[in-house]
Coordinates of C-alpha atoms and ligand atoms in Angstrom, one line a residue:
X1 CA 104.0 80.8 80.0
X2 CA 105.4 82.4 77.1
X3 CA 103.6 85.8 76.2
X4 CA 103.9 85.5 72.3
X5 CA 101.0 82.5 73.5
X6 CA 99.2 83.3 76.2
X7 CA 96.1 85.4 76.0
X8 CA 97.1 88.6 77.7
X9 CA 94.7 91.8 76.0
X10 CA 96.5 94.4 77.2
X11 CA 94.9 98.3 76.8
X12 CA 97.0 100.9 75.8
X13 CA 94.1 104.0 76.9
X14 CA 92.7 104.4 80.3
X15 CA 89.1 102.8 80.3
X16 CA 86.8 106.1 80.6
X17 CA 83.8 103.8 82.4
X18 CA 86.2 102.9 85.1
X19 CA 86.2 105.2 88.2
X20 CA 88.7 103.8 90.8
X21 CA 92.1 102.7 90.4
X22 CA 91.3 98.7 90.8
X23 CA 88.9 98.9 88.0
X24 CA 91.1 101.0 85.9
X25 CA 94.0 98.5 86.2
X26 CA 92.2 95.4 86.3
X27 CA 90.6 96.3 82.6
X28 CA 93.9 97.6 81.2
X29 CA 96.0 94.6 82.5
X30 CA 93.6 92.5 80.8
X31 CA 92.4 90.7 84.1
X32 CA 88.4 91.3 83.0
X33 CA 85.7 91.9 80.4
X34 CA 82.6 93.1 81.1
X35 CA 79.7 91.2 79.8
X36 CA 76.5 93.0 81.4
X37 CA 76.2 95.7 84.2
X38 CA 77.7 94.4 87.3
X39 CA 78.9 91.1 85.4
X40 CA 82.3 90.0 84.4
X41 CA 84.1 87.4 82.3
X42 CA 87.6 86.7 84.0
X43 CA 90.7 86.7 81.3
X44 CA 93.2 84.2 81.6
X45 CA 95.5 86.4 83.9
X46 CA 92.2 87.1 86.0
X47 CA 90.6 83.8 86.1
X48 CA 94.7 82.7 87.6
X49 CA 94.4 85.8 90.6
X50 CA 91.2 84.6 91.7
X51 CA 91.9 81.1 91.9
X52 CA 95.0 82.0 93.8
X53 CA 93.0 83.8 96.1
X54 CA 90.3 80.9 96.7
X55 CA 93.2 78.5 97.0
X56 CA 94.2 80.2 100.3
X57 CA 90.8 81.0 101.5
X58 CA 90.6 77.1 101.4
X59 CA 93.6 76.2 102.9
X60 CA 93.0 78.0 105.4
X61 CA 89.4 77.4 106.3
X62 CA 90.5 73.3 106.3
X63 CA 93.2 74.2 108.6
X64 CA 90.4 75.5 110.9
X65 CA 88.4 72.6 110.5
X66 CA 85.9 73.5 108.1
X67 CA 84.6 70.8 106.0
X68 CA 84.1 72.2 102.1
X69 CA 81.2 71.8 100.0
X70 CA 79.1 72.9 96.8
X71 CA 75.8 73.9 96.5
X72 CA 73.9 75.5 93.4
X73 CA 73.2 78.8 92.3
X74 CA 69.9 78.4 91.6
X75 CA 67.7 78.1 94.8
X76 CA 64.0 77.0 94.8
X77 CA 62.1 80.0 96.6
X78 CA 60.3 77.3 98.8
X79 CA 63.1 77.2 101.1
X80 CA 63.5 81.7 101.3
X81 CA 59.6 81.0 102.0
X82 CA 59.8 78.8 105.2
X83 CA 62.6 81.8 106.8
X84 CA 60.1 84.6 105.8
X85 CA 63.4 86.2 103.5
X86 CA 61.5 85.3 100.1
X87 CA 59.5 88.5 100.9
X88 CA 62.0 90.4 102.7
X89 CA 64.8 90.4 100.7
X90 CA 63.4 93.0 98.3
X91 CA 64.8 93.7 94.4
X92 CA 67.9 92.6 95.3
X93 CA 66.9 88.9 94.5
X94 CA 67.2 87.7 90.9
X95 CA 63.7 85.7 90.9
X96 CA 63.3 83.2 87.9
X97 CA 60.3 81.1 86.4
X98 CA 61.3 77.7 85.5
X99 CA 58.9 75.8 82.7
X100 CA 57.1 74.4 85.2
X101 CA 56.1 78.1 86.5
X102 CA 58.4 76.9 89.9
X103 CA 59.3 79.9 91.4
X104 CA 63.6 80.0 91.6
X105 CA 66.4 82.4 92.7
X106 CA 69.9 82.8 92.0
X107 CA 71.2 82.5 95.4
X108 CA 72.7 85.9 97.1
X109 CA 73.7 83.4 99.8
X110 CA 73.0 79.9 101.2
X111 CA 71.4 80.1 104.9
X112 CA 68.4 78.1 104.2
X113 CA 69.8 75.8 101.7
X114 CA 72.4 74.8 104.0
X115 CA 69.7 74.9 106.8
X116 CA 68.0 72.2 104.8
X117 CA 70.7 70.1 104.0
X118 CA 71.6 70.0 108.2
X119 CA 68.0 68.9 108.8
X120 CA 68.2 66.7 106.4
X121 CA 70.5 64.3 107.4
X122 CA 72.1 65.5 111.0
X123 CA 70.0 64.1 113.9
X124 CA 71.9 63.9 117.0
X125 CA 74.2 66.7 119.5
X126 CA 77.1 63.9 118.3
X127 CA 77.7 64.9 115.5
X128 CA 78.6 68.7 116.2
X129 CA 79.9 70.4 116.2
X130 CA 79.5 71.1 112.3
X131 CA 80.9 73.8 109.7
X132 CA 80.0 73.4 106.1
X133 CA 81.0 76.0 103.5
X134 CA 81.5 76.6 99.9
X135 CA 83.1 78.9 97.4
X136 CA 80.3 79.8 94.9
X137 CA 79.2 82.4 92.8
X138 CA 76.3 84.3 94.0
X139 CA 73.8 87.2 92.4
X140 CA 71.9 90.2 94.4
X141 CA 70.7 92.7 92.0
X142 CA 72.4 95.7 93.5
X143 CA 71.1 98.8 93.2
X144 CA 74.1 100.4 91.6
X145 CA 76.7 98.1 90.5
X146 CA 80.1 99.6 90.2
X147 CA 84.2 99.7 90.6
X148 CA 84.1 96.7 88.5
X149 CA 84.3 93.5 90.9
X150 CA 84.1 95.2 93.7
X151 CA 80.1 95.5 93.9
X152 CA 78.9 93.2 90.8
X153 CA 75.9 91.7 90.7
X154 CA 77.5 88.7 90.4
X155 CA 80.0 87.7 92.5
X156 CA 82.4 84.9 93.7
X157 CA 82.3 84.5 97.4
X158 CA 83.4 81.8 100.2
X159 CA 79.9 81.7 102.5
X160 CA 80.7 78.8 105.7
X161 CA 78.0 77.4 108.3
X162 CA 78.4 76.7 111.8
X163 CA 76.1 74.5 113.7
X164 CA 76.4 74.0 117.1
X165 CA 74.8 72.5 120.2
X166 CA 75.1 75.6 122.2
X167 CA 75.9 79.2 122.1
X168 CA 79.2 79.2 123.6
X169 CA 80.4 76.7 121.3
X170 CA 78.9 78.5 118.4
X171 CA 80.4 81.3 119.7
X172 CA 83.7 79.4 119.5
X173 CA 83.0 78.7 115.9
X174 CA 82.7 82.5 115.5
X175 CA 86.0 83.0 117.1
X176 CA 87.7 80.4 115.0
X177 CA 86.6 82.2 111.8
X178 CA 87.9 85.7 113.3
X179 CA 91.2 84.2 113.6
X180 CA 91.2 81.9 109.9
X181 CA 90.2 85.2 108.3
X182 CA 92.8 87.0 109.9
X183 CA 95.5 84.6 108.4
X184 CA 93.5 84.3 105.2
X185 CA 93.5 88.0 104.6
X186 CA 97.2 88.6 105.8
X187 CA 98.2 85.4 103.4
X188 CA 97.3 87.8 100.9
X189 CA 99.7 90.5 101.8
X190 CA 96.2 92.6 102.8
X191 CA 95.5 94.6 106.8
X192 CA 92.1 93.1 106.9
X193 CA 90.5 95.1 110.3
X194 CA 87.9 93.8 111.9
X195 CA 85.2 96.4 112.9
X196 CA 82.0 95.9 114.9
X197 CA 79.2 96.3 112.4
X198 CA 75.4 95.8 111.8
X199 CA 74.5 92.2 110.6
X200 CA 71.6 93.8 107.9
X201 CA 69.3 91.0 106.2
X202 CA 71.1 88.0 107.6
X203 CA 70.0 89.0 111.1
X204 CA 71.8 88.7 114.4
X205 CA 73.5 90.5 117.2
X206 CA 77.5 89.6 116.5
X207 CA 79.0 90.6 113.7
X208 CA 82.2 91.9 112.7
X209 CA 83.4 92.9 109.2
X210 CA 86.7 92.6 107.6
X211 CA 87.6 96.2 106.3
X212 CA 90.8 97.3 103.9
X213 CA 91.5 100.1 104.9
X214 CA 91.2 102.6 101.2
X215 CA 90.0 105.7 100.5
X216 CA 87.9 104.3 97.9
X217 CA 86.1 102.0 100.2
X218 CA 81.9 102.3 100.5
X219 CA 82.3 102.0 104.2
X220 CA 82.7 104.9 106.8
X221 CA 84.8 103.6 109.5
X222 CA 86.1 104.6 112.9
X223 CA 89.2 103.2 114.6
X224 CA 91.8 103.7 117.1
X225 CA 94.8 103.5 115.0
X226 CA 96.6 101.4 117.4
X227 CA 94.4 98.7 116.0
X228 CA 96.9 98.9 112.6
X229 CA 99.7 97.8 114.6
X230 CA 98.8 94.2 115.0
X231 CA 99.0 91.1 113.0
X232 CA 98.8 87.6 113.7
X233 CA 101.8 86.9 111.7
X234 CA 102.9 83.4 112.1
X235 CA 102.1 82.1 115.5
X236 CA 100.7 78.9 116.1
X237 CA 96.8 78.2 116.0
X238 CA 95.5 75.4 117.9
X239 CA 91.8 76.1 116.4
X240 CA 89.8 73.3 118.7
X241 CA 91.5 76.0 121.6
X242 CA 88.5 77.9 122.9
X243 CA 91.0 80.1 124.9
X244 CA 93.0 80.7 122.7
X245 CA 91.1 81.9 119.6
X246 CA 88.9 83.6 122.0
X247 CA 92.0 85.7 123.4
X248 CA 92.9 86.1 119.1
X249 CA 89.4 87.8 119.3
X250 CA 90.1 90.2 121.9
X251 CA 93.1 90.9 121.0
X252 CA 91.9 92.3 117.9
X253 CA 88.8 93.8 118.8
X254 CA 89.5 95.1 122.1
X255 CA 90.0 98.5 120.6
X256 CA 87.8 100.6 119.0
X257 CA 86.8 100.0 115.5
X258 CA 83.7 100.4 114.0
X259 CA 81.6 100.8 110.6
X260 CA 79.2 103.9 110.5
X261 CA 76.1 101.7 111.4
X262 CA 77.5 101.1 114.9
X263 CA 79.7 104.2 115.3
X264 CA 79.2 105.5 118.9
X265 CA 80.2 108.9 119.2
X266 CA 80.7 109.1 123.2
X267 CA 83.0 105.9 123.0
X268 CA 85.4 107.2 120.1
X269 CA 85.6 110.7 121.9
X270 CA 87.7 108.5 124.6
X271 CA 90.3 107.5 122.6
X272 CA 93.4 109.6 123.0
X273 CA 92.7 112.5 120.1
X274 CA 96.4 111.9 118.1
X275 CA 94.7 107.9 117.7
X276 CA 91.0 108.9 116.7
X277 CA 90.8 107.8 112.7
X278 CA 88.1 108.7 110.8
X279 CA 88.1 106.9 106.9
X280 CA 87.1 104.8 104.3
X281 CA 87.3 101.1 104.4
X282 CA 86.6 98.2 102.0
X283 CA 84.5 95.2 103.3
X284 CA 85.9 92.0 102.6
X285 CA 84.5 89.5 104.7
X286 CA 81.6 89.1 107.5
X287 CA 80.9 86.9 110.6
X288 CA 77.5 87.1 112.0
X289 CA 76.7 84.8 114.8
X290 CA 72.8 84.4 115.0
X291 CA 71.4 82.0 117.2
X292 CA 68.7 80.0 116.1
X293 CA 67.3 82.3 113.8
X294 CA 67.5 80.2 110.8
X295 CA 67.0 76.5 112.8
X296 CA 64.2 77.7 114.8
X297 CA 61.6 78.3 112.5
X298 CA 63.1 75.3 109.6
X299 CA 63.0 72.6 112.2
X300 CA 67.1 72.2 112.2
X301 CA 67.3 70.3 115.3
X302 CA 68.6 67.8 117.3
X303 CA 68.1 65.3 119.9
X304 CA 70.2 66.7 123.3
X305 CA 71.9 64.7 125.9
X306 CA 68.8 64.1 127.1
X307 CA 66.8 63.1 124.6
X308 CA 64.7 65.9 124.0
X309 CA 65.2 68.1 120.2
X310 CA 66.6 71.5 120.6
X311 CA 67.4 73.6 117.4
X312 CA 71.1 74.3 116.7
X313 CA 72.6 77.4 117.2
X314 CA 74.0 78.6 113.9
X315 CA 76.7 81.8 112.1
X316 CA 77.2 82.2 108.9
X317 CA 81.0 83.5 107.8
X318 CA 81.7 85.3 104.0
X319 CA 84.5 86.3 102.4
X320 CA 84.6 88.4 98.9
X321 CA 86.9 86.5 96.7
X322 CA 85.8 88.0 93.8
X323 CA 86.0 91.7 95.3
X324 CA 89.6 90.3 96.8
X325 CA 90.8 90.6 93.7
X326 CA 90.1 94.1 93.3
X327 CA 90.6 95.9 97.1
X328 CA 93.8 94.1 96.8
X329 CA 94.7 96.1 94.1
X330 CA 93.4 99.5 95.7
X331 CA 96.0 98.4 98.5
X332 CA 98.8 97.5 96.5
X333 CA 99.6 99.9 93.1
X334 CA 102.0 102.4 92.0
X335 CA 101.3 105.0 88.9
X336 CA 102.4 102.1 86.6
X337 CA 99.9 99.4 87.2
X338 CA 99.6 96.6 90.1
X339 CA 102.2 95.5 92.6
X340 CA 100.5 91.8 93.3
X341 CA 101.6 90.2 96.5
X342 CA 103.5 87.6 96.6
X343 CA 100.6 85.3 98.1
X344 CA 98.6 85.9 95.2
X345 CA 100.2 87.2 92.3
X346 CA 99.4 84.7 88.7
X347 CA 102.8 84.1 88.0
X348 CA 106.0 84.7 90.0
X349 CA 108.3 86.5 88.3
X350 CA 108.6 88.0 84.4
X351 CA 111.6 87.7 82.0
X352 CA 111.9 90.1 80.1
X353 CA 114.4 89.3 77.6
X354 CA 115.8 92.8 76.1
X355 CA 116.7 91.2 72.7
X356 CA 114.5 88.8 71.0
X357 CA 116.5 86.9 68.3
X358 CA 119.8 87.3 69.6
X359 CA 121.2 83.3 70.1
X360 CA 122.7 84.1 72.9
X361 CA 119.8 86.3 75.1
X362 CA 117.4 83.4 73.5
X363 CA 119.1 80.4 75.1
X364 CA 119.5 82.0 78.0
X365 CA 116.0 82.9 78.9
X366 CA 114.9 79.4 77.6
X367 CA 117.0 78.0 80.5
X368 CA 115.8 80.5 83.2
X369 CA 112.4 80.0 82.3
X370 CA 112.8 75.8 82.1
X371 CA 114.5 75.8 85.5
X372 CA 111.9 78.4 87.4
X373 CA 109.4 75.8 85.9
X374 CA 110.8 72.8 87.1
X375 CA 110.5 74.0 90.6
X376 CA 106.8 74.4 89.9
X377 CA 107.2 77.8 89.5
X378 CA 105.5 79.6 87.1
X379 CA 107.6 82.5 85.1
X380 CA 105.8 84.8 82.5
X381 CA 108.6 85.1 79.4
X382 CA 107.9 87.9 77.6
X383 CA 109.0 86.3 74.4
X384 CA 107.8 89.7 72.0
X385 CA 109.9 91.8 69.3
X386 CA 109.7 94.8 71.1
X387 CA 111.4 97.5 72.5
X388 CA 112.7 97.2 76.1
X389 CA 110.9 99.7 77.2
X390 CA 107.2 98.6 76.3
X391 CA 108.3 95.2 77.8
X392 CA 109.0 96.8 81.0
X393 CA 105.7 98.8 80.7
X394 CA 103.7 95.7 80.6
X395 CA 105.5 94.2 83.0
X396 CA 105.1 96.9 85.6
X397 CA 101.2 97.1 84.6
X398 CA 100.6 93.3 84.9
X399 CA 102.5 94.1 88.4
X400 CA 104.6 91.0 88.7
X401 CA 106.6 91.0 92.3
X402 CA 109.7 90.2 90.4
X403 CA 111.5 90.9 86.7
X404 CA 114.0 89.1 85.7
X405 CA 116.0 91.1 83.1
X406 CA 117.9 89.4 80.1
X407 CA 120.1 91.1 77.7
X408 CA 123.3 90.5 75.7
X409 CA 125.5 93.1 77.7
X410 CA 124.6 91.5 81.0
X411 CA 125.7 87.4 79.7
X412 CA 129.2 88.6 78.8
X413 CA 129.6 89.3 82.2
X414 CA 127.4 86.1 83.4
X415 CA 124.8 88.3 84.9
X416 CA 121.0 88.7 84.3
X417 CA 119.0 91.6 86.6
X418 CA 116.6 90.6 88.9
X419 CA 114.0 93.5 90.1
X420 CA 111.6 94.1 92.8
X421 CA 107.9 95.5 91.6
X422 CA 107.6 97.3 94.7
X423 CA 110.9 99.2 95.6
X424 CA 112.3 98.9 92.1
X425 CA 115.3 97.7 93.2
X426 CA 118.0 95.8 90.7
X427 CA 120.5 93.5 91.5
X428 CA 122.8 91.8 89.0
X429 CA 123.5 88.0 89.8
X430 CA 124.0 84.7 87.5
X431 CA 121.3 83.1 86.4
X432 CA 121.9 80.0 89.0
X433 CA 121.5 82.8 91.9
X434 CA 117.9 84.1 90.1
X435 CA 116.6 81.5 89.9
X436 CA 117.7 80.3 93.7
X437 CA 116.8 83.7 95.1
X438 CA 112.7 83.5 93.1
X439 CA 112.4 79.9 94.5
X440 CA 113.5 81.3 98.2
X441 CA 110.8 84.0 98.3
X442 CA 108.3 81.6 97.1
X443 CA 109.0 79.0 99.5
X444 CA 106.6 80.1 102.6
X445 CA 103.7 80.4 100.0
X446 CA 104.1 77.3 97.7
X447 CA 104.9 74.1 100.0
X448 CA 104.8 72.2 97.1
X449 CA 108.1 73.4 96.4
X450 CA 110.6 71.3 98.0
X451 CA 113.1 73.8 99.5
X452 CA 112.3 74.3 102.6
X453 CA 109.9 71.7 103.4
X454 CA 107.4 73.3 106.0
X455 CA 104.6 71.1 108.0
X456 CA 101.2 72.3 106.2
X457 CA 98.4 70.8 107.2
X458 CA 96.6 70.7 103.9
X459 CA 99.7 69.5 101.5
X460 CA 97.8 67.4 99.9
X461 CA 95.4 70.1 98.8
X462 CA 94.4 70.3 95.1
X463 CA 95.9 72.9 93.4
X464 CA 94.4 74.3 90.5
X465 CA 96.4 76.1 89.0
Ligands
ATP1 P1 78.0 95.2 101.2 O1 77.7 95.9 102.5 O2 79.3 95.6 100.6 O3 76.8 95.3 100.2 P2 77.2 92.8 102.4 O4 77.4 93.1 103.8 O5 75.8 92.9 101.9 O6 78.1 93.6 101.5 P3 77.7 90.0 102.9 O7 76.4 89.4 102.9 O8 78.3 90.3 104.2 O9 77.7 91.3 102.0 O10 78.7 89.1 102.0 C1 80.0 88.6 102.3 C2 81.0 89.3 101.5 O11 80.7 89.2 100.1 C3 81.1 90.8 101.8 O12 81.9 91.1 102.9 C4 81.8 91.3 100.5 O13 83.2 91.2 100.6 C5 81.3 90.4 99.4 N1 80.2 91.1 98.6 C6 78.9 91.4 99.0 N2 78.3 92.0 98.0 C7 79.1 92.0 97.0 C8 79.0 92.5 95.6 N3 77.8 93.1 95.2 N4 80.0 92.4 94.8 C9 81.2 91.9 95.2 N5 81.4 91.4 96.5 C10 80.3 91.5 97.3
MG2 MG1 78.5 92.2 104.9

């Protein structure tokens, strides 16, 4: 994309409304507008990150599996009748009159729908085990909406549904989305802890919540800060391997780590007193495992082994893409703007070329940008007449991983600079050897891209973008 014609509106003041750092970045980098308290249009540059960002929340939840779906906003208030939640659920459901004086919601989530949809049309213990689950915007009229996208009131987020015959195998669907989280959060570049929490409105006794660790986080946390140390990196998941996802789940929650609601003072005085952490934490994703509360009472059964119907035992899974977008940005900035990881940033690298209308600077960022593009890369030229120096401001605000630098002084020596976001590190190499060295780092997190051609189960994928 060339700058001079993309749709990129920068601010040049710091937005007073904004509070945290996230917010403040993502309105000045242009990412987001608000439109309504709590509610957001996404901006070209935005709309790209959170696409990026559901792109690897589904790759890696069909790699587990899971089967995905789409279901509507708008919910009839029927179904919330039949759980009891149409009355429980308090102010924070947006109820709505259709013509027909039908009562409607705009779904804050999707057990009952999905609830209906199983009973519907699954009948027998063959055909589970079953996980459905969709990416889909979702409203709860929260009290105090605020930090931009990090508590809207409406939101983007990946809700999944397990349904299973018994409780250890829906226990093993639990486990499996403790251990596709894992790789979904770390795909982003983000530590993503699980923490033993309190399931609130969705009811249940298991439940573990993904937290970032940030100073700005809404959540109270304590951990044993050995728990930082591990990652599931790149290891092999078999996820039909109850042992093994079950030992992933140990692993990582083995050692203490908990939100306020479950905090157990007695239990964290054990811990050795140099590892006790007390801080904030972002929540980015849930597991609840819950039994039959949903199946029970909305007749999702089937017929057993022998004959006889038995409701399925169920867990629902979120993740927040839309709030992604933003803790990633708490996790990842400098005084200048955002540092995107690689996993997720909207385009790979900038080129900035340091003198617009000079023949010679011109052709050769034409030919950087034309070969980063046919590799399926995606470069962001900035193509303006301005001053080096507010080209390297935007790039650093916009928080591109890596700057390719182009100017007249550099191609008599054959040499462009290429420069890391994060360290700020410059190197001088030809052209040939950017544009080899961007299409290296990419590699791992764009298959499509024929360099190092890696066995991914989901190659054929869609990609949006
Ligand atoms: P919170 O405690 O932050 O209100 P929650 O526990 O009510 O969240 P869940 O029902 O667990 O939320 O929803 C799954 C995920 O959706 C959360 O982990 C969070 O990342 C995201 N999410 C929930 N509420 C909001 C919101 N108001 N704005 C943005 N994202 C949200
Ligand atoms: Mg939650």
């Amino acid at each position: 994309m060339r700058l001079t014609r993309y749709f990129l509106p920068v601010l040049k003041e710091n937005p007073a409304e904004a509070q945290i750092v996230s917010h403040r970045l993502m309105l000045r980098a242009g990412l987001i507008k608000q439109q309504a308290a709590g509610i957001y249009s996404w901006l070209p540059m935005g709309f790209k990150v959170l696409r990026r960002i559901e792109q690897i929340v589904h790759e890696e939840q069909i790699r587990a599996g899971h089967i995905p779906m789409l279901m509507p906003t708008l919910q009839p208030a029927d179904l919330w009748r039949e759980s009891g939640r149409y009355d429980d659920y308090g102010q924070e459901m947006l109820r709505i009159r259709d013509r027909h004086e039908r009562d409607m919601l705009y779904g804050p989530t999707n057990e009952e729908m999905i609830t209906d949809i199983f009973r519907a049309h699954v009948g027998s213990y063959k055909d589970l085990p079953l996980t459905l689950y969709h990416v889909q915007w979702k409203f709860r009229d929260e009290i105090r909406p605020r930090f931009g996208v990090m508590r809207g009131r409406e939101f983007y987020m990946k809700d999944g549904y397990n349904f299973d015959l018994t409780r250890e195998d829906a226990l093993h669907a639990y486990n499996r989305h403790l251990v596709s989280y894992l790789r979904t959060y770390e795909r982003m570049g983000l530590q993503a802890i699980p923490m033993r929490a309190d399931s609130g409105p969705i009811g249940g006794d298991d439940t573990h919540e993904f937290l970032v660790l940030a100073d700005t986080g809404e959540s109270e946390v304590f951990y044993d800060s050995a728990v930082t140390d591990i990652r599931l990196g790149e290891r092999e998941i078999d996820y039909d391997d109850k042992a093994q996802c079950q030992a992933v789940l140990e692993e990582f929650t083995s050692l203490y780590a908990r939100t306020d609601e479950t905090h157990d003072p007695e239990a964290f005085a054990k811990i050795p007193e140099a590892r006790r952490r007390q801080a904030r934490g972002i929540e980015v994703g849930q597991i609840f495992y819950f039994g039959t509360k949903y199946s029970e009472p909305m007749g999702a059964t089937v017929q057993g082994p022998d004959g006889k119907p038995v409701p399925v035992h169920m867990g629902s899974h979120g993740i927040g893409v839309s709030r992604l977008v933003g803790a990633i940005i708490e996790a990842s900035h400098d005084e200048n703007g955002i540092i995107w990881p690689e996993g997720v940033t909207p385009f790979q690298c900038g080129i900035v070329n340091l003198k617009q209308g000079d023949a010679e600077a011109d052709a050769a960022c034409d030919k950087l940008y034309k070969a980063l593009a046919s590799l399926g890369l995606e470069p962001l030229y900035d193509d303006r007449d301005e001053r080096a120096g507010a080209k390297f401001a935007t790039m650093d605000l916009i928080g591109l991983p890596w700057r390719i630098t182009v100017g007249p002084r550099g191609l008599k020596n054959g040499v462009v600079e290429v420069t890391s976001r994060k360290t700020g590190e410059s190197v001088e190499m030809t052209p040939k050897e950017a544009v080899a060295k961007i299409a290296a780092i990419y590699a791992p997190h764009h298959p499509q891209l024929d360099l190092h051609p890696e066995p991914m189960a989901n190659r054929s994928f869609h990609t949006w973008l």
